[in-house]
CSV table of C-alpha atoms and ligand atoms in Angstrom, one decimal:
chain,number,residue,atom,x,y,z
A,434,MET,CA,19.4,-29.9,-64.0
A,435,GLU,CA,21.1,-31.8,-61.2
A,436,GLY,CA,18.6,-34.0,-59.4
A,437,LEU,CA,17.2,-33.5,-55.9
A,438,SER,CA,16.5,-35.9,-53.1
A,439,VAL,CA,13.9,-34.5,-50.7
A,440,ILE,CA,14.0,-36.0,-47.2
A,441,VAL,CA,10.9,-35.7,-45.0
A,442,PRO,CA,10.9,-37.4,-41.6
A,443,CYS,CA,7.5,-38.0,-40.0
A,444,TYR,CA,6.1,-39.2,-36.8
A,445,ASN,CA,2.3,-39.5,-36.6
A,446,LYS,CA,0.1,-36.5,-37.6
A,447,VAL,CA,-0.8,-38.3,-40.8
A,448,GLU,CA,-3.0,-35.4,-42.0
A,449,LEU,CA,0.1,-33.2,-42.3
A,450,THR,CA,2.1,-35.9,-44.1
A,451,ARG,CA,-0.8,-36.4,-46.5
A,452,ASP,CA,-1.0,-32.7,-47.4
A,453,CYS,CA,2.8,-32.5,-47.7
A,454,ALA,CA,3.0,-35.5,-50.0
A,455,GLY,CA,0.1,-34.2,-52.0
A,456,SER,CA,1.9,-30.9,-52.6
A,457,LEU,CA,5.1,-32.7,-53.6
A,458,ALA,CA,3.2,-34.9,-56.0
A,459,ARG,CA,2.4,-31.9,-58.1
A,460,ILE,CA,6.1,-31.3,-59.0
A,461,ARG,CA,6.7,-32.2,-62.6
A,462,LEU,CA,10.3,-32.9,-62.6
A,463,SER,CA,11.9,-36.2,-63.6
A,464,ASN,CA,15.1,-36.2,-61.6
A,465,ILE,CA,13.6,-35.8,-58.1
A,466,GLU,CA,12.8,-38.3,-55.4
A,467,PHE,CA,10.9,-37.9,-52.1
A,468,ILE,CA,12.2,-40.0,-49.2
A,469,PHE,CA,9.8,-40.2,-46.3
A,470,VAL,CA,11.4,-41.5,-43.1
A,471,ASP,CA,8.7,-42.9,-40.9
A,472,ASN,CA,9.9,-42.8,-37.3
A,473,GLY,CA,7.8,-45.6,-36.0
A,474,SER,CA,4.4,-43.9,-36.3
A,475,THR,CA,1.5,-45.4,-34.4
A,476,ASP,CA,-1.3,-43.8,-36.4
A,477,ASP,CA,-2.2,-44.3,-40.1
A,478,THR,CA,1.1,-42.8,-41.3
A,479,THR,CA,2.7,-46.1,-42.1
A,480,GLY,CA,-0.2,-47.3,-44.1
A,481,PHE,CA,-0.5,-44.0,-46.0
A,482,LEU,CA,3.2,-44.1,-46.9
A,483,LYS,CA,2.8,-47.6,-48.4
A,484,THR,CA,0.2,-46.1,-50.9
A,485,LEU,CA,2.8,-43.7,-52.3
A,486,THR,CA,4.5,-44.8,-55.5
A,487,GLY,CA,6.7,-43.4,-58.4
A,488,LYS,CA,9.1,-40.8,-57.1
A,489,PHE,CA,8.2,-41.5,-53.5
A,490,ARG,CA,10.4,-43.8,-51.4
A,491,ASN,CA,9.6,-45.0,-48.0
A,492,CYS,CA,12.0,-45.7,-45.1
A,493,GLN,CA,10.5,-47.4,-42.1
A,494,ASN,CA,12.0,-47.2,-38.6
A,495,GLN,CA,10.7,-49.5,-35.9
A,496,GLU,CA,11.0,-46.7,-33.3
A,497,ASN,CA,11.3,-42.9,-33.1
A,498,ILE,CA,15.0,-42.1,-33.6
A,499,GLY,CA,14.3,-38.4,-33.7
A,500,LEU,CA,14.3,-35.8,-36.5
A,501,ILE,CA,18.1,-35.3,-36.7
A,502,ARG,CA,19.0,-38.9,-37.1
A,503,ALA,CA,16.2,-39.4,-39.5
A,504,PHE,CA,17.6,-36.6,-41.7
A,505,ASN,CA,21.0,-38.2,-41.7
A,506,GLN,CA,19.4,-41.6,-42.4
A,507,GLY,CA,17.4,-40.2,-45.4
A,508,ALA,CA,20.6,-38.5,-46.7
A,509,SER,CA,22.4,-41.9,-46.7
A,510,LEU,CA,19.7,-43.3,-49.0
A,511,ALA,CA,19.7,-40.3,-51.4
A,512,ARG,CA,20.4,-40.9,-55.1
A,513,TYR,CA,20.8,-37.3,-56.2
A,514,GLY,CA,23.5,-34.7,-55.7
A,515,THR,CA,21.3,-32.1,-54.0
A,516,LEU,CA,19.7,-32.8,-50.6
A,517,VAL,CA,16.6,-31.1,-49.4
A,518,PHE,CA,15.7,-31.6,-45.7
A,519,MET,CA,12.1,-30.6,-45.0
A,520,HIS,CA,9.5,-30.9,-42.2
A,521,ASN,CA,6.3,-32.7,-43.0
A,522,ASP,CA,4.3,-29.7,-41.9
A,523,VAL,CA,5.6,-27.4,-44.6
A,524,ILE,CA,3.7,-26.6,-47.8
A,525,ILE,CA,5.5,-24.7,-50.5
A,526,HIS,CA,3.2,-22.6,-52.7
A,527,ASP,CA,5.4,-22.3,-55.7
A,528,TRP,CA,5.6,-25.8,-57.4
A,529,ASN,CA,8.6,-24.6,-59.3
A,530,TRP,CA,10.7,-24.5,-56.2
A,531,PRO,CA,13.0,-27.4,-57.0
A,532,ASP,CA,14.1,-25.5,-60.2
A,533,ARG,CA,14.7,-22.3,-58.3
A,534,ILE,CA,16.8,-24.1,-55.7
A,535,ALA,CA,18.8,-25.9,-58.3
A,536,ASP,CA,19.4,-22.7,-60.3
A,537,PHE,CA,20.5,-20.9,-57.3
A,538,LEU,CA,22.9,-23.6,-56.2
A,539,LYS,CA,24.3,-23.6,-59.8
A,540,THR,CA,24.8,-19.8,-60.1
A,541,ARG,CA,26.2,-19.1,-56.6
A,542,ASP,CA,28.9,-21.6,-55.9
A,543,ASP,CA,29.7,-20.1,-52.5
A,544,THR,CA,26.4,-21.4,-51.3
A,545,GLY,CA,26.3,-23.6,-48.2
A,546,ILE,CA,22.7,-23.9,-47.2
A,547,VAL,CA,19.6,-22.5,-48.9
A,548,GLY,CA,16.3,-22.2,-47.0
A,549,LEU,CA,13.0,-20.4,-46.9
A,550,TYR,CA,13.5,-18.7,-43.5
A,551,GLY,CA,16.4,-17.6,-41.5
A,552,ALA,CA,18.1,-14.8,-39.5
A,553,ARG,CA,20.8,-12.3,-40.3
A,554,LYS,CA,22.3,-12.4,-36.9
A,555,ILE,CA,22.7,-15.1,-34.3
A,556,ARG,CA,23.8,-14.2,-30.8
A,557,ARG,CA,26.3,-15.9,-28.5
A,558,ASP,CA,23.4,-17.7,-26.7
A,559,GLY,CA,22.0,-19.1,-29.9
A,560,SER,CA,19.0,-16.7,-30.2
A,561,PHE,CA,18.3,-14.6,-33.2
A,562,THR,CA,18.4,-10.9,-33.4
A,563,GLY,CA,18.2,-8.2,-36.1
A,564,ARG,CA,16.0,-8.8,-39.0
A,565,CYS,CA,14.4,-12.1,-39.1
A,566,ILE,CA,13.3,-13.0,-42.6
A,567,VAL,CA,10.1,-14.8,-43.2
A,568,HIS,CA,7.9,-15.2,-46.3
A,569,SER,CA,4.7,-17.1,-46.4
A,570,LYS,CA,1.2,-16.6,-47.7
A,571,LEU,CA,-0.2,-16.3,-44.2
A,572,GLU,CA,2.4,-13.9,-42.7
A,573,SER,CA,3.5,-11.1,-45.0
A,574,GLY,CA,7.3,-11.5,-45.2
A,575,ASN,CA,9.9,-8.8,-45.0
A,576,LEU,CA,12.1,-10.3,-47.7
A,577,ARG,CA,11.9,-7.9,-50.7
A,578,ASN,CA,14.7,-9.4,-52.8
A,579,ASP,CA,14.8,-12.7,-54.7
A,580,TYR,CA,17.3,-13.9,-52.1
A,581,MET,CA,19.2,-12.7,-49.1
A,582,GLU,CA,22.2,-13.9,-47.1
A,583,VAL,CA,21.5,-15.1,-43.6
A,584,ALA,CA,23.7,-16.3,-40.7
A,585,VAL,CA,21.5,-19.3,-40.1
A,586,VAL,CA,18.8,-21.1,-42.0
A,587,ASP,CA,15.8,-22.5,-40.2
A,588,GLY,CA,15.4,-26.3,-40.2
A,589,LEU,CA,11.9,-26.3,-41.6
A,590,PHE,CA,13.6,-26.4,-45.0
A,591,MET,CA,17.3,-26.7,-45.8
A,592,ALA,CA,18.8,-27.5,-49.2
A,593,MET,CA,22.5,-28.2,-49.9
A,594,LYS,CA,24.8,-30.1,-52.2
A,595,LYS,CA,25.4,-33.6,-50.9
A,596,LYS,CA,29.1,-32.9,-51.4
A,597,ILE,CA,29.0,-30.0,-48.9
A,598,TYR,CA,26.7,-31.9,-46.5
A,599,GLU,CA,29.4,-34.6,-46.3
A,600,GLU,CA,32.3,-32.2,-46.2
A,601,ILE,CA,31.0,-30.2,-43.2
A,602,GLY,CA,30.1,-33.4,-41.3
A,603,LYS,CA,26.3,-33.9,-41.7
A,604,PHE,CA,23.8,-33.1,-38.9
A,605,ASP,CA,25.3,-33.3,-35.4
A,606,GLU,CA,23.5,-36.2,-33.7
A,607,GLY,CA,24.7,-34.8,-30.3
A,608,TYR,CA,21.5,-32.8,-30.4
A,609,THR,CA,18.3,-34.8,-30.0
A,610,MET,CA,16.3,-31.9,-31.3
A,611,HIS,CA,16.5,-28.1,-31.7
A,612,TYR,CA,19.8,-26.3,-32.6
A,613,TYR,CA,20.7,-28.8,-35.4
A,614,ASP,CA,19.8,-26.2,-38.0
A,615,LYS,CA,21.9,-23.4,-36.4
A,616,ASP,CA,24.7,-25.9,-35.9
A,617,ILE,CA,24.9,-27.0,-39.5
A,618,SER,CA,24.5,-23.4,-40.8
A,619,LEU,CA,27.5,-22.4,-38.7
A,620,LYS,CA,29.5,-25.4,-39.9
A,621,ALA,CA,28.8,-24.4,-43.5
A,622,TYR,CA,29.9,-20.8,-42.6
A,623,ILE,CA,33.2,-21.7,-40.9
A,624,ASN,CA,34.0,-23.9,-43.9
A,625,GLY,CA,33.9,-20.9,-46.1
A,626,TYR,CA,30.3,-21.1,-47.5
A,627,ARG,CA,27.5,-18.6,-47.2
A,628,ASN,CA,23.9,-19.4,-46.3
A,629,TYR,CA,20.9,-17.9,-48.1
A,630,VAL,CA,17.1,-17.6,-47.9
A,631,LEU,CA,15.1,-17.5,-51.2
A,632,ASN,CA,11.9,-15.6,-51.6
A,633,ILE,CA,9.6,-18.6,-52.1
A,634,PRO,CA,6.1,-18.5,-50.4
A,635,PHE,CA,5.4,-21.3,-48.0
A,636,THR,CA,3.3,-22.2,-45.0
A,637,HIS,CA,4.8,-23.8,-41.9
A,638,ARG,CA,1.9,-25.4,-40.0
A,639,GLY,CA,4.0,-25.7,-36.9
A,640,ALA,CA,5.4,-28.4,-34.5
A,641,GLY,CA,4.1,-31.3,-36.7
A,642,THR,CA,7.5,-32.9,-37.0
A,643,ARG,CA,8.1,-32.9,-33.3
A,644,SER,CA,7.1,-35.8,-31.1
A,645,THR,CA,4.4,-35.6,-28.5
A,646,ILE,CA,6.7,-34.2,-25.7
A,647,LYS,CA,4.9,-32.1,-23.1
A,648,PRO,CA,5.7,-28.4,-23.0
A,649,GLU,CA,7.6,-28.5,-19.6
A,650,ALA,CA,9.7,-31.5,-20.8
A,651,ASP,CA,10.4,-29.6,-24.0
A,652,THR,CA,11.7,-26.6,-22.1
A,653,ALA,CA,14.1,-28.8,-20.1
A,654,LEU,CA,15.3,-30.5,-23.3
A,655,ARG,CA,15.7,-27.1,-25.1
A,656,ASP,CA,17.9,-25.9,-22.2
A,657,LYS,CA,20.0,-29.0,-22.4
A,658,MET,CA,20.4,-28.6,-26.2
A,659,SER,CA,21.1,-24.9,-25.8
A,660,ASN,CA,24.0,-25.7,-23.4
A,661,ILE,CA,25.5,-28.1,-25.9
A,662,PHE,CA,25.2,-25.5,-28.6
A,663,ILE,CA,26.7,-22.7,-26.6
A,664,GLU,CA,29.6,-24.8,-25.4
A,665,LYS,CA,30.4,-25.8,-29.0
A,666,TRP,CA,30.1,-22.3,-30.6
A,667,LYS,CA,31.0,-19.8,-27.8
A,668,SER,CA,34.3,-18.8,-29.2
A,669,PHE,CA,32.8,-18.2,-32.7
A,670,LEU,CA,29.6,-16.4,-32.0
A,671,PRO,CA,28.0,-13.9,-32.5
A,672,LEU,CA,27.7,-14.0,-36.3
A,673,ASP,CA,26.1,-11.0,-37.9
A,674,VAL,CA,25.8,-10.8,-41.7
A,675,ARG,CA,23.8,-7.5,-41.7
A,676,THR,CA,25.1,-4.4,-43.4
A,677,LYS,CA,26.3,-1.4,-41.4
A,678,GLY,CA,23.1,0.4,-42.6
A,679,GLU,CA,20.9,-2.4,-41.4
A,680,ARG,CA,22.6,-2.5,-38.0
A,681,ILE,CA,22.0,1.2,-37.5
A,682,LYS,CA,18.4,0.9,-38.6
A,683,ASP,CA,17.8,-2.0,-36.2
A,684,TRP,CA,19.5,-0.1,-33.4
A,685,ILE,CA,17.3,2.9,-34.0
A,686,LYS,CA,14.1,0.8,-34.1
A,687,LYS,CA,15.1,-0.7,-30.8
A,688,TYR,CA,16.2,2.4,-28.9
A,689,VAL,CA,14.7,5.5,-30.4
B,56,MN,MN1,7.9,-28.0,-38.4
């Protein structure tokens, strides 16, 4: 099996990072590494990361450079050919997930990005519509198959070949947060690849990777990021990978 480099940025919220590292430590694979990028945490995160050994690697930033730059930084340190970008507030309940990801990437060579959550349609304004796919132990998912094609993969978990990550131009650091996942999904798509969600149960504990920005400031930032995204993708969107049957079903659900 080709090896995996798992990149997990963190900024404070040490209890989430501890649980995340604990769940990754149960993976019994030899060719895997976990790169934690500490974005200048001020709590016990830095101390905790120093206690990790073996397959864990630690990258220490003096200040918070944000999630997106931390992802690219982690990727530049990766030793293996498959990159997994993951939030520190995600727990995957199937410890065999690295094999499933690696097998999927091997068997479907049209794959751009593989995730755990995504949407079949993205509108011109960047919002999702149609069937949103989610699968976790807490929320009952609507994904019935082993995998499904999506237009965009959510940034809570994104796996891709390093070769493709480099070919499509990495994460766009023009965004400071939000939209980076939709952006890279679309970049994979326009380069001829397809994006997928696998049916692997997980829990996303929410907002742990984000910094401590107040809600009103976050809304302003989201609007700014949204404008960058729309400007960049307006001539290409919407992107809809639903079947004709699904589109009709969704339409009926909405209007009848
Ligand atoms: Mn998160």
